Amino acid sequence: MKYLYYPGCSLRSTGRAYEESLLSVLKVLDIPFEELNDWNCCGATSYVSIDETDAFALAARNLALAELQSPDGTINLIAPCSACFLVLLKTERYLESYPDVREKINSTLDKAGLHYHGRVNVRHPLDVFVNDYGLENITKRVKYPLKGLKVASYYGCQMVRPFKTFDHSHYPETMDRLVNALGAEPVDWPLKTRCCGGSLTGTIQEAGLRLNRLLLKEAEKRGADIMLTCCPLCQHNLECYQERINRKFDEKIDMPIAFFTQLMGVALGLSEKELGMQRLFKMPSLNQITHPKGEMVNAW
Amino acid sequence: MRLPTPTTVHSEEEPHKIEKMKRVIRRIKFESELDLNFGERVADRAYGQKLLSCIQCGTCSATCPLAHYMDYTPRKIIAMTREGFKEEVLNSLTIWLCASCYSCYVQCPRQIHITDVMYTLKREAIQMGFHPKRLPIPILAQEFYKRVLKDGRNTESWLLVSLYLRTNPFIMLREAILGLKLFLRGRLTIGREHVKRRDQLHTILEHKKGEAPL
């Protein structure tokens, strides 16, 4: 089964490390994929604040292009960014549930020579790795088990809500199971899906910083060595504003924030460069993590 | 010197005084001042009439991570929308602070699509020019919209610069160091990303010229 891959705008700028690590992991696991030709922005939360029909049409163009690119059967479209994942999924679901919306959008698409038939299945890479590829298969491929590393998995909001595709809306566990399969230790913490504020750090920073502070403090309190995210905006917020949070609230938070694909890559034995590690502000220190034979892992 | 008669004073000052009294004293709206169908119209746009069946339990406000920054909690916004307090709702900060985390959407015991309600209100507020001036969130939405309408893709660096220029250019100084750090790590691009087939995109998007006002 070949996957189509929808990068989204953030994976080409602030979230470049996510794209690099995701593609490297897909390659090393021999999961076949192909980038969606001439994809456009999903519209995120902003486009729909201006014009809803256009927002659906914008997202539906990607779905229609996916159908053009793979003419038969169900298409699995991988969208790694949580916002893209949700917007594409929501468009797909709303087109299915509301015939009037479907008709309106398809008549718009028809004018540009496109049509959406409903063959696309929007998938998050986490779902693909855990439920398609399988945890046992991942465990088999692990070169450096991340023994002793305590990981707080942060799922963010839009990957699990409002649609329940592969996990619980408030207490998901897929990433924790993956972390476990890599040999690390998932930390039990209650703020897994609490919102990071999204673009609030750029608009009303006071509110944005407080939301992120809460997440960071809780992860720290639960003894996490590293926080994993699956969304470029969550990663950006939690990582880039840490310094400002420390200054403003007189904290001493020092939490590395990585994409889950990066940690996967480390366990699978990929190099720092392949995983875009140099793009992070803080490299997680994995000095204590030992190889099964007792030697130090110097994967970073 | 002839003093003005009490009647002239009365006729000149009274409307002004009444206006002032209205603002200072009256907190309750008369039914004639409400937009009574507002709730129904919003509900229509936000997928079904479920909004009208809200039981005011407050689950949405309790689960909202931003409720304590809002001028009206989500529960109040729903009550006010349903009762026709159109101006108050469209002028509120609440609708803009909603970060679309869908927490209320999945928790609502009446399955009200609260996030979609907020989007509907945001669209209406922008269209009517109701949002607080210089509030960055609606400006960000508008700039994002323009950028994507033009290029089909969003370039984060350009989006932020245009946001700061329209709200407070001095923020650029505050963000300069962070911007530089990101740039050095290859996380900020200068070139603008765009789709190849802009014509196709524009046929799709310029087909619609916005919705009719509520």
Short mmCIF file of C-alpha atoms in Angstrom, two decimals:
data_model
loop_
_atom_site.label_atom_id
_atom_site.label_comp_id
_atom_site.label_asym_id
_atom_site.label_seq_id
_atom_site.Cartn_x
_atom_site.Cartn_y
_atom_site.Cartn_z
CA MET A 1 0.00 0.00 0.00
CA LYS A 2 1.41 3.33 -1.09
CA TYR A 3 0.71 6.42 0.96
CA LEU A 4 0.27 9.94 -0.30
CA TYR A 5 2.04 12.55 1.73
CA TYR A 6 0.69 16.05 2.35
CA PRO A 7 3.43 18.20 3.95
CA GLY A 8 1.59 21.43 4.72
CA CYS A 9 3.14 24.88 5.00
CA SER A 10 4.64 24.59 8.49
CA LEU A 11 6.70 21.54 7.61
CA ARG A 12 8.47 23.71 5.05
CA SER A 13 9.45 26.38 7.58
CA THR A 14 9.26 26.22 11.39
CA GLY A 15 8.60 22.49 11.36
CA ARG A 16 11.29 21.44 8.90
CA ALA A 17 12.79 19.02 11.39
CA TYR A 18 9.43 17.22 11.46
CA GLU A 19 9.45 16.69 7.70
CA GLU A 20 13.08 15.59 7.64
CA SER A 21 12.66 13.12 10.48
CA LEU A 22 9.31 11.81 9.25
CA LEU A 23 10.58 11.11 5.75
CA SER A 24 13.76 9.48 7.07
CA VAL A 25 11.76 7.21 9.35
CA LEU A 26 9.31 6.30 6.57
CA LYS A 27 12.28 5.42 4.35
CA VAL A 28 14.11 3.37 6.93
CA LEU A 29 10.94 1.40 7.71
CA ASP A 30 10.39 0.86 3.95
CA ILE A 31 6.97 2.46 3.99
CA PRO A 32 6.31 3.61 0.41
CA PHE A 33 5.06 7.15 -0.03
CA GLU A 34 4.77 9.89 -2.60
CA GLU A 35 4.24 13.61 -2.12
CA LEU A 36 0.91 15.06 -3.19
CA ASN A 37 1.49 17.05 -6.38
CA ASP A 38 0.93 20.79 -6.19
CA TRP A 39 -0.75 20.65 -2.78
CA ASN A 40 -2.05 23.90 -1.32
CA CYS A 41 -2.44 25.24 2.21
CA CYS A 42 -5.18 23.53 4.21
CA GLY A 43 -6.49 26.88 5.45
CA ALA A 44 -5.84 26.10 9.15
CA THR A 45 -8.07 27.89 11.62
CA SER A 46 -7.77 31.26 9.92
CA TYR A 47 -9.30 30.71 6.51
CA VAL A 48 -12.53 29.40 7.96
CA SER A 49 -12.76 32.55 10.09
CA ILE A 50 -13.18 34.54 6.88
CA ASP A 51 -15.12 32.35 4.47
CA GLU A 52 -16.33 28.85 5.22
CA THR A 53 -17.29 27.66 1.74
CA ASP A 54 -13.95 28.79 0.38
CA ALA A 55 -12.18 27.13 3.29
CA PHE A 56 -13.83 23.80 2.44
CA ALA A 57 -13.09 24.31 -1.27
CA LEU A 58 -9.44 25.05 -0.49
CA ALA A 59 -9.03 21.87 1.53
CA ALA A 60 -11.12 19.85 -0.94
CA ARG A 61 -8.74 20.78 -3.77
CA ASN A 62 -6.10 18.71 -1.98
CA LEU A 63 -8.48 15.78 -1.65
CA ALA A 64 -9.44 16.00 -5.33
CA LEU A 65 -5.76 16.20 -6.34
CA ALA A 66 -5.08 13.08 -4.27
CA GLU A 67 -7.75 11.24 -6.25
CA LEU A 68 -6.21 12.40 -9.53
CA GLN A 69 -2.82 11.15 -8.40
CA SER A 70 -4.00 7.68 -7.37
CA PRO A 71 -6.78 6.59 -9.67
CA ASP A 72 -7.92 3.44 -7.85
CA GLY A 73 -9.09 2.34 -4.45
CA THR A 74 -8.96 4.09 -1.10
CA ILE A 75 -6.20 6.62 -0.71
CA ASN A 76 -4.33 7.01 2.55
CA LEU A 77 -3.27 10.63 2.76
CA ILE A 78 -0.71 11.29 5.48
CA ALA A 79 -0.99 14.75 7.05
CA PRO A 80 1.62 15.18 9.81
CA CYS A 81 0.64 18.64 11.06
CA SER A 82 -2.29 18.47 13.46
CA ALA A 83 -4.00 21.48 11.92
CA CYS A 84 -3.71 20.10 8.38
CA PHE A 85 -4.81 16.69 9.61
CA LEU A 86 -7.91 18.11 11.22
CA VAL A 87 -8.85 20.50 8.41
CA LEU A 88 -8.52 17.82 5.74
CA LEU A 89 -10.34 15.29 7.91
CA LYS A 90 -13.09 17.73 8.81
CA THR A 91 -13.59 18.67 5.17
CA GLU A 92 -13.72 15.01 4.25
CA ARG A 93 -16.23 14.23 7.01
CA TYR A 94 -18.42 17.29 6.44
CA LEU A 95 -18.55 16.62 2.70
CA GLU A 96 -19.70 13.13 3.54
CA SER A 97 -22.24 14.12 6.21
CA TYR A 98 -23.78 17.21 4.63
CA PRO A 99 -24.96 16.64 1.03
CA ASP A 100 -25.61 20.35 0.50
CA VAL A 101 -21.99 21.18 1.41
CA ARG A 102 -20.75 18.39 -0.89
CA GLU A 103 -22.82 19.64 -3.79
CA LYS A 104 -21.71 23.21 -3.33
CA ILE A 105 -18.03 22.31 -3.06
CA ASN A 106 -18.10 19.90 -5.97
CA SER A 107 -19.78 22.43 -8.23
CA THR A 108 -16.96 24.83 -7.33
CA LEU A 109 -14.30 22.20 -7.97
CA ASP A 110 -15.92 21.23 -11.27
CA LYS A 111 -15.24 24.71 -12.62
CA ALA A 112 -11.53 24.04 -12.21
CA GLY A 113 -11.78 20.58 -13.74
CA LEU A 114 -11.60 18.75 -10.40
CA HIS A 115 -14.06 16.57 -8.54
CA TYR A 116 -14.03 14.83 -5.19
CA HIS A 117 -15.57 11.35 -5.05
CA GLY A 118 -14.92 10.50 -1.40
CA ARG A 119 -12.03 8.06 -1.73
CA VAL A 120 -9.56 9.79 0.59
CA ASN A 121 -8.79 8.57 4.05
CA VAL A 122 -6.90 11.23 5.99
CA ARG A 123 -4.29 9.69 8.27
CA HIS A 124 -1.90 10.94 10.90
CA PRO A 125 1.62 9.43 10.73
CA LEU A 126 1.31 8.31 14.35
CA ASP A 127 -1.69 6.22 13.35
CA VAL A 128 0.19 4.85 10.33
CA PHE A 129 3.23 3.82 12.39
CA VAL A 130 1.33 2.26 15.27
CA ASN A 131 -1.73 0.78 13.58
CA ASP A 132 -0.56 0.03 10.02
CA TYR A 133 3.11 -0.77 10.47
CA GLY A 134 2.63 -2.18 13.94
CA LEU A 135 4.43 -1.82 17.24
CA GLU A 136 5.99 -5.29 17.14
CA ASN A 137 7.55 -4.51 13.78
CA ILE A 138 8.89 -1.24 15.13
CA THR A 139 10.35 -2.96 18.19
CA LYS A 140 12.09 -5.41 15.86
CA ARG A 141 13.75 -2.53 14.00
CA VAL A 142 14.93 -0.66 17.12
CA LYS A 143 18.74 -0.46 17.19
CA TYR A 144 19.18 1.62 20.30
CA PRO A 145 16.47 1.03 22.89
CA LEU A 146 15.98 4.30 24.76
CA LYS A 147 16.23 2.70 28.20
CA GLY A 148 15.57 4.96 31.14
CA LEU A 149 14.37 7.96 29.12
CA LYS A 150 11.20 9.45 30.61
CA VAL A 151 8.98 10.84 27.92
CA ALA A 152 5.92 13.07 28.23
CA SER A 153 3.83 12.56 25.09
CA TYR A 154 1.99 15.71 24.18
CA TYR A 155 -0.75 15.12 21.63
CA GLY A 156 -2.16 18.62 21.45
CA CYS A 157 -5.75 19.22 20.60
CA GLN A 158 -6.61 18.90 16.95
CA MET A 159 -5.18 15.47 16.30
CA VAL A 160 -7.63 13.81 18.67
CA ARG A 161 -10.56 16.20 18.51
CA PRO A 162 -13.31 16.53 17.48
CA PHE A 163 -13.13 13.30 15.49
CA LYS A 164 -12.12 10.11 17.16
CA THR A 165 -10.14 8.39 14.44
CA PHE A 166 -7.66 6.23 16.26
CA ASP A 167 -7.54 7.31 19.87
CA HIS A 168 -9.39 8.83 22.82
CA SER A 169 -10.25 12.55 22.70
CA HIS A 170 -8.94 13.44 26.14
CA TYR A 171 -6.67 10.63 27.18
CA PRO A 172 -5.00 9.19 24.09
CA GLU A 173 -2.30 6.53 24.50
CA THR A 174 -1.01 5.78 21.00
CA MET A 175 2.17 7.83 21.37
CA ASP A 176 2.82 6.36 24.81
CA ARG A 177 2.60 2.88 23.34
CA LEU A 178 5.03 3.90 20.63
CA VAL A 179 7.41 5.37 23.22
CA ASN A 180 7.19 2.10 25.11
CA ALA A 181 8.01 0.15 21.95
CA LEU A 182 11.14 2.29 21.53
CA GLY A 183 12.26 1.17 24.98
CA ALA A 184 11.63 4.49 26.73
CA GLU A 185 9.31 5.09 29.63
CA PRO A 186 6.09 7.07 29.04
CA VAL A 187 5.22 9.51 31.82
CA ASP A 188 1.63 9.53 32.98
CA TRP A 189 0.41 13.11 32.89
CA PRO A 190 -3.03 14.64 32.56
CA LEU A 191 -2.39 17.52 30.16
CA LYS A 192 -1.73 15.39 27.08
CA THR A 193 -4.40 17.06 25.00
CA ARG A 194 -4.65 20.46 26.65
CA CYS A 195 -4.36 23.23 24.09
CA CYS A 196 -1.02 25.08 23.69
CA GLY A 197 -2.90 28.15 22.45
CA GLY A 198 -1.91 27.77 18.81
CA SER A 199 -1.19 31.13 17.27
CA LEU A 200 -1.92 33.00 20.51
CA THR A 201 1.80 33.26 21.26
CA GLY A 202 2.02 35.50 18.21
CA THR A 203 -1.12 37.50 18.88
CA ILE A 204 -2.04 37.69 22.58
CA GLN A 205 1.23 36.52 24.00
CA GLU A 206 0.30 36.83 27.66
CA ALA A 207 -2.35 34.15 27.27
CA GLY A 208 -0.22 31.98 24.99
CA LEU A 209 2.74 31.94 27.38
CA ARG A 210 0.59 30.99 30.34
CA LEU A 211 -0.93 28.03 28.52
CA ASN A 212 2.51 26.76 27.55
CA ARG A 213 3.93 27.34 31.00
CA LEU A 214 1.26 25.11 32.46
CA LEU A 215 2.14 22.29 30.08
CA LEU A 216 5.88 22.59 30.64
CA LYS A 217 5.57 22.78 34.42
CA GLU A 218 3.36 19.73 34.60
CA ALA A 219 5.67 17.68 32.38
CA GLU A 220 8.61 18.75 34.53
CA LYS A 221 6.76 17.90 37.75
CA ARG A 222 6.04 14.41 36.48
CA GLY A 223 9.74 13.89 35.89
CA ALA A 224 9.84 13.94 32.11
CA ASP A 225 13.27 14.24 30.46
CA ILE A 226 11.77 15.23 27.15
CA MET A 227 8.41 16.20 25.68
CA LEU A 228 7.33 14.74 22.37
CA THR A 229 4.92 16.51 20.06
CA CYS A 230 3.20 15.60 16.83
CA CYS A 231 2.40 19.11 15.61
CA PRO A 232 4.77 21.81 14.32
CA LEU A 233 2.91 24.61 16.08
CA CYS A 234 2.92 22.87 19.48
CA GLN A 235 6.63 22.19 19.08
CA HIS A 236 7.32 25.80 18.14
CA ASN A 237 5.32 27.18 21.07
CA LEU A 238 6.75 24.87 23.70
CA GLU A 239 10.33 25.23 22.51
CA CYS A 240 10.76 28.79 21.30
CA TYR A 241 8.95 30.52 24.14
CA GLN A 242 10.56 28.60 27.00
CA GLU A 243 13.14 31.30 27.55
CA ARG A 244 10.49 33.98 27.67
CA ILE A 245 8.35 31.93 30.05
CA ASN A 246 11.32 31.50 32.37
CA ARG A 247 12.02 35.22 32.35
CA LYS A 248 8.44 36.31 32.79
CA PHE A 249 7.35 33.87 35.45
CA ASP A 250 10.70 33.37 37.12
CA GLU A 251 10.85 29.69 36.28
CA LYS A 252 13.75 27.43 35.51
CA ILE A 253 12.21 25.18 32.92
CA ASP A 254 14.72 23.34 30.76
CA MET A 255 12.73 20.90 28.70
CA PRO A 256 13.82 19.60 25.30
CA ILE A 257 10.90 19.43 22.87
CA ALA A 258 11.20 17.06 19.94
CA PHE A 259 8.95 15.56 17.33
CA PHE A 260 7.96 11.96 17.97
CA THR A 261 9.50 11.01 14.63
CA GLN A 262 12.87 12.34 15.80
CA LEU A 263 12.90 10.09 18.84
CA MET A 264 11.80 7.19 16.67
CA GLY A 265 14.70 7.94 14.35
CA VAL A 266 17.19 7.94 17.22
CA ALA A 267 16.00 4.53 18.36
CA LEU A 268 16.11 3.26 14.79
CA GLY A 269 19.72 4.39 14.50
CA LEU A 270 19.38 7.32 12.12
CA SER A 271 21.90 10.16 12.15
CA GLU A 272 21.44 13.58 13.69
CA LYS A 273 21.32 15.22 10.28
CA GLU A 274 18.72 12.84 8.88
CA LEU A 275 16.47 13.75 11.80
CA GLY A 276 16.97 17.52 11.66
CA MET A 277 18.32 17.57 15.21
CA GLN A 278 20.46 20.63 14.50
CA ARG A 279 17.26 22.62 14.02
CA LEU A 280 16.15 22.21 17.62
CA PHE A 281 17.02 24.86 20.20
CA LYS A 282 17.83 22.29 22.82
CA MET A 283 19.21 18.89 22.07
CA PRO A 284 17.90 16.28 24.43
CA SER A 285 20.76 14.88 26.48
CA LEU A 286 20.69 11.15 26.16
CA ASN A 287 23.98 10.47 27.91
CA GLN A 288 22.46 8.26 30.54
CA ILE A 289 20.81 6.03 28.02
CA THR A 290 22.72 2.86 27.63
CA HIS A 291 22.89 0.29 24.94
CA PRO A 292 21.72 -3.21 25.91
CA LYS A 293 25.39 -4.22 26.04
CA GLY A 294 26.17 -1.37 28.42
CA GLU A 295 27.92 1.05 26.10
CA MET A 296 26.82 4.66 25.77
CA VAL A 297 24.68 5.58 22.84
CA ASN A 298 26.04 8.52 20.94
CA ALA A 299 23.30 8.82 18.45
CA TRP A 300 22.86 12.59 18.89
CA MET B 1 -28.57 89.74 30.46
CA ARG B 2 -31.31 87.30 29.78
CA LEU B 3 -30.90 83.85 31.19
CA PRO B 4 -32.05 80.99 29.03
CA THR B 5 -35.44 79.75 29.98
CA PRO B 6 -35.62 76.32 31.62
CA THR B 7 -37.43 74.95 28.60
CA THR B 8 -34.54 75.67 26.22
CA VAL B 9 -32.03 74.08 28.58
CA HIS B 10 -34.24 71.08 28.80
CA SER B 11 -34.60 70.62 25.07
CA GLU B 12 -30.86 71.01 24.46
CA GLU B 13 -29.55 68.80 27.18
CA GLU B 14 -32.06 66.10 27.59
CA PRO B 15 -31.16 63.78 24.70
CA HIS B 16 -27.55 63.86 25.78
CA LYS B 17 -28.45 63.14 29.39
CA ILE B 18 -30.69 60.31 28.40
CA GLU B 19 -27.93 58.77 26.33
CA LYS B 20 -25.58 59.01 29.29
CA MET B 21 -28.14 57.54 31.64
CA LYS B 22 -28.68 54.67 29.24
CA ARG B 23 -25.00 53.84 29.26
CA VAL B 24 -24.54 54.20 32.96
CA ILE B 25 -27.68 52.75 34.40
CA ARG B 26 -29.38 50.27 32.18
CA ARG B 27 -27.82 46.84 31.99
CA ILE B 28 -30.77 44.98 30.60
CA LYS B 29 -31.85 45.24 26.99
CA PHE B 30 -35.43 45.84 26.03
CA GLU B 31 -36.81 43.18 23.77
CA SER B 32 -37.15 45.74 20.99
CA GLU B 33 -33.38 46.24 21.02
CA LEU B 34 -32.54 42.58 20.60
CA ASP B 35 -32.09 40.75 17.35
CA LEU B 36 -34.46 37.94 18.19
CA ASN B 37 -33.71 35.62 15.26
CA PHE B 38 -29.96 35.91 15.66
CA GLY B 39 -29.63 32.59 17.46
CA GLU B 40 -31.60 30.74 14.83
CA ARG B 41 -29.58 32.21 12.00
CA VAL B 42 -26.29 31.35 13.70
CA ALA B 43 -27.54 27.83 14.40
CA ASP B 44 -28.42 27.42 10.73
CA ARG B 45 -24.91 28.33 9.67
CA ALA B 46 -23.29 26.20 12.35
CA TYR B 47 -24.77 22.87 11.27
CA GLY B 48 -28.24 22.36 12.62
CA GLN B 49 -30.51 23.74 15.26
CA LYS B 50 -28.65 22.12 18.14
CA LEU B 51 -27.50 25.47 19.45
CA LEU B 52 -31.06 26.24 20.50
CA SER B 53 -31.24 23.15 22.68
CA CYS B 54 -28.36 24.26 24.95
CA ILE B 55 -29.14 23.41 28.58
CA GLN B 56 -26.64 25.94 29.98
CA CYS B 57 -24.77 23.30 31.94
CA GLY B 58 -21.45 25.14 31.57
CA THR B 59 -19.41 22.12 30.50
CA CYS B 60 -18.01 24.18 27.62
CA SER B 61 -16.78 26.91 29.96
CA ALA B 62 -15.33 24.39 32.39
CA THR B 63 -13.38 22.56 29.72
CA CYS B 64 -12.21 25.68 27.84
CA PRO B 65 -8.50 26.36 28.47
CA LEU B 66 -8.97 30.03 27.65
CA ALA B 67 -12.21 30.72 29.52
CA HIS B 68 -10.49 32.78 32.21
CA TYR B 69 -9.28 35.29 29.61
CA MET B 70 -12.67 35.71 28.04
CA ASP B 71 -15.08 38.56 28.69
CA TYR B 72 -18.02 36.16 28.43
CA THR B 73 -17.57 32.45 28.98
CA PRO B 74 -18.59 30.16 26.10
CA ARG B 75 -21.77 29.24 27.97
CA LYS B 76 -22.73 32.92 28.19
CA ILE B 77 -21.93 33.45 24.51
CA ILE B 78 -24.33 30.67 23.62
CA ALA B 79 -27.04 32.06 25.90
CA MET B 80 -26.56 35.57 24.51
CA THR B 81 -26.53 34.37 20.92
CA ARG B 82 -29.73 32.47 21.46
CA GLU B 83 -31.41 35.46 23.11
CA GLY B 84 -30.37 37.89 20.39
CA PHE B 85 -27.59 39.97 21.98
CA LYS B 86 -25.97 40.31 18.58
CA GLU B 87 -23.77 43.33 19.16
CA GLU B 88 -22.41 42.15 22.49
CA VAL B 89 -21.59 38.75 21.07
CA LEU B 90 -19.92 40.08 17.94
CA ASN B 91 -17.93 42.65 19.92
CA SER B 92 -16.72 40.13 22.48
CA LEU B 93 -13.15 38.96 22.88
CA THR B 94 -14.39 35.44 23.54
CA ILE B 95 -14.97 34.55 19.92
CA TRP B 96 -11.39 35.57 19.09
CA LEU B 97 -9.75 33.85 22.01
CA CYS B 98 -11.23 30.53 20.97
CA ALA B 99 -8.18 28.64 19.69
CA SER B 100 -10.27 25.86 18.10
CA CYS B 101 -9.12 23.10 20.44
CA TYR B 102 -12.55 21.42 20.13
CA SER B 103 -12.60 20.49 23.80
CA CYS B 104 -16.13 21.86 24.26
CA TYR B 105 -17.26 20.36 20.94
CA VAL B 106 -16.55 16.81 22.12
CA GLN B 107 -17.76 17.32 25.69
CA CYS B 108 -21.06 19.08 25.03
CA PRO B 109 -23.92 16.86 26.28
CA ARG B 110 -26.16 18.40 23.59
CA GLN B 111 -23.60 17.82 20.80
CA ILE B 112 -23.56 21.50 19.91
CA HIS B 113 -20.77 22.23 17.45
CA ILE B 114 -19.48 25.08 19.60
CA THR B 115 -16.28 25.57 17.62
CA ASP B 116 -18.34 25.97 14.46
CA VAL B 117 -20.57 28.46 16.29
CA MET B 118 -17.46 30.46 17.19
CA TYR B 119 -16.26 30.36 13.57
CA THR B 120 -19.67 31.57 12.39
CA LEU B 121 -19.52 34.46 14.87
CA LYS B 122 -15.95 35.30 13.85
CA ARG B 123 -16.92 35.49 10.19
CA GLU B 124 -19.89 37.67 10.99
CA ALA B 125 -17.83 39.99 13.20
CA ILE B 126 -15.21 40.46 10.48
CA GLN B 127 -17.82 41.05 7.82
CA MET B 128 -19.64 43.65 9.90
CA GLY B 129 -16.38 45.25 11.03
CA PHE B 130 -17.29 44.58 14.65
CA HIS B 131 -14.05 43.22 16.04
CA PRO B 132 -12.04 45.40 18.46
CA LYS B 133 -9.62 47.58 16.49
CA ARG B 134 -5.99 46.41 16.43
CA LEU B 135 -6.88 43.12 18.10
CA PRO B 136 -4.26 40.95 16.40
CA ILE B 137 -6.28 37.74 16.04
CA PRO B 138 -8.81 38.86 13.40
CA ILE B 139 -6.01 40.72 11.62
CA LEU B 140 -3.94 37.53 11.56
CA ALA B 141 -6.92 35.69 10.06
CA GLN B 142 -7.32 38.36 7.37
CA GLU B 143 -3.64 38.42 6.49
CA PHE B 144 -3.53 34.61 6.36
CA TYR B 145 -6.55 34.64 4.08
CA LYS B 146 -4.97 37.17 1.72
CA ARG B 147 -1.69 35.26 1.59
CA VAL B 148 -3.30 31.91 0.83
CA LEU B 149 -5.75 33.40 -1.65
CA LYS B 150 -2.80 34.84 -3.57
CA ASP B 151 -0.19 32.08 -3.38
CA GLY B 152 -2.10 28.98 -2.31
CA ARG B 153 0.41 28.43 0.45
CA ASN B 154 1.33 30.30 3.58
CA THR B 155 4.86 31.52 4.30
CA GLU B 156 5.08 32.01 8.04
CA SER B 157 7.74 34.74 8.01
CA TRP B 158 5.77 36.92 5.60
CA LEU B 159 2.56 36.34 7.49
CA LEU B 160 4.09 37.49 10.78
CA VAL B 161 5.68 40.59 9.26
CA SER B 162 2.39 41.68 7.72
CA LEU B 163 0.62 41.00 11.03
CA TYR B 164 3.07 43.13 13.00
CA LEU B 165 2.95 45.94 10.44
CA ARG B 166 -0.80 46.14 10.82
CA THR B 167 -0.92 45.86 14.60
CA ASN B 168 2.24 47.02 16.33
CA PRO B 169 5.48 47.24 14.31
CA PHE B 170 7.53 47.49 17.51
CA ILE B 171 6.73 43.83 18.24
CA MET B 172 9.21 43.07 15.46
CA LEU B 173 11.99 44.31 17.71
CA ARG B 174 10.82 42.01 20.48
CA GLU B 175 10.68 39.05 18.12
CA ALA B 176 13.88 39.83 16.20
CA ILE B 177 16.16 37.60 18.27
CA LEU B 178 13.78 34.66 18.09
CA GLY B 179 13.43 35.24 14.36
CA LEU B 180 17.19 35.23 13.91
CA LYS B 181 17.58 32.03 15.94
CA LEU B 182 14.96 30.34 13.78
CA PHE B 183 16.54 31.66 10.60
CA LEU B 184 19.96 30.33 11.58
CA ARG B 185 18.45 26.91 12.08
CA GLY B 186 16.78 27.03 8.69
CA ARG B 187 13.35 27.30 10.22
CA LEU B 188 12.32 30.61 8.68
CA THR B 189 12.17 30.90 4.93
CA ILE B 190 12.51 34.16 3.07
CA GLY B 191 11.27 33.04 -0.36
CA ARG B 192 7.50 32.86 -0.73
CA GLU B 193 6.01 29.41 -1.19
CA HIS B 194 3.28 29.06 -3.80
CA VAL B 195 1.35 26.46 -5.76
CA LYS B 196 2.17 25.87 -9.40
CA ARG B 197 -1.36 26.05 -10.74
CA ARG B 198 -2.51 29.37 -9.33
CA ASP B 199 -5.13 29.70 -12.08
CA GLN B 200 -6.83 26.50 -10.94
CA LEU B 201 -6.76 27.66 -7.34
CA HIS B 202 -8.20 31.04 -8.20
CA THR B 203 -11.04 29.49 -10.19
CA ILE B 204 -11.98 27.58 -7.06
CA LEU B 205 -11.61 30.40 -4.58
CA GLU B 206 -12.80 33.46 -6.42
CA HIS B 207 -15.98 31.70 -7.30
CA LYS B 208 -17.44 32.79 -3.98
CA LYS B 209 -17.58 36.34 -2.76
CA GLY B 210 -18.35 35.68 0.88
CA GLU B 211 -21.64 34.88 2.55
CA ALA B 212 -24.59 37.19 2.91
CA PRO B 213 -24.55 38.94 6.30
CA LEU B 214 -26.57 37.27 9.01
#
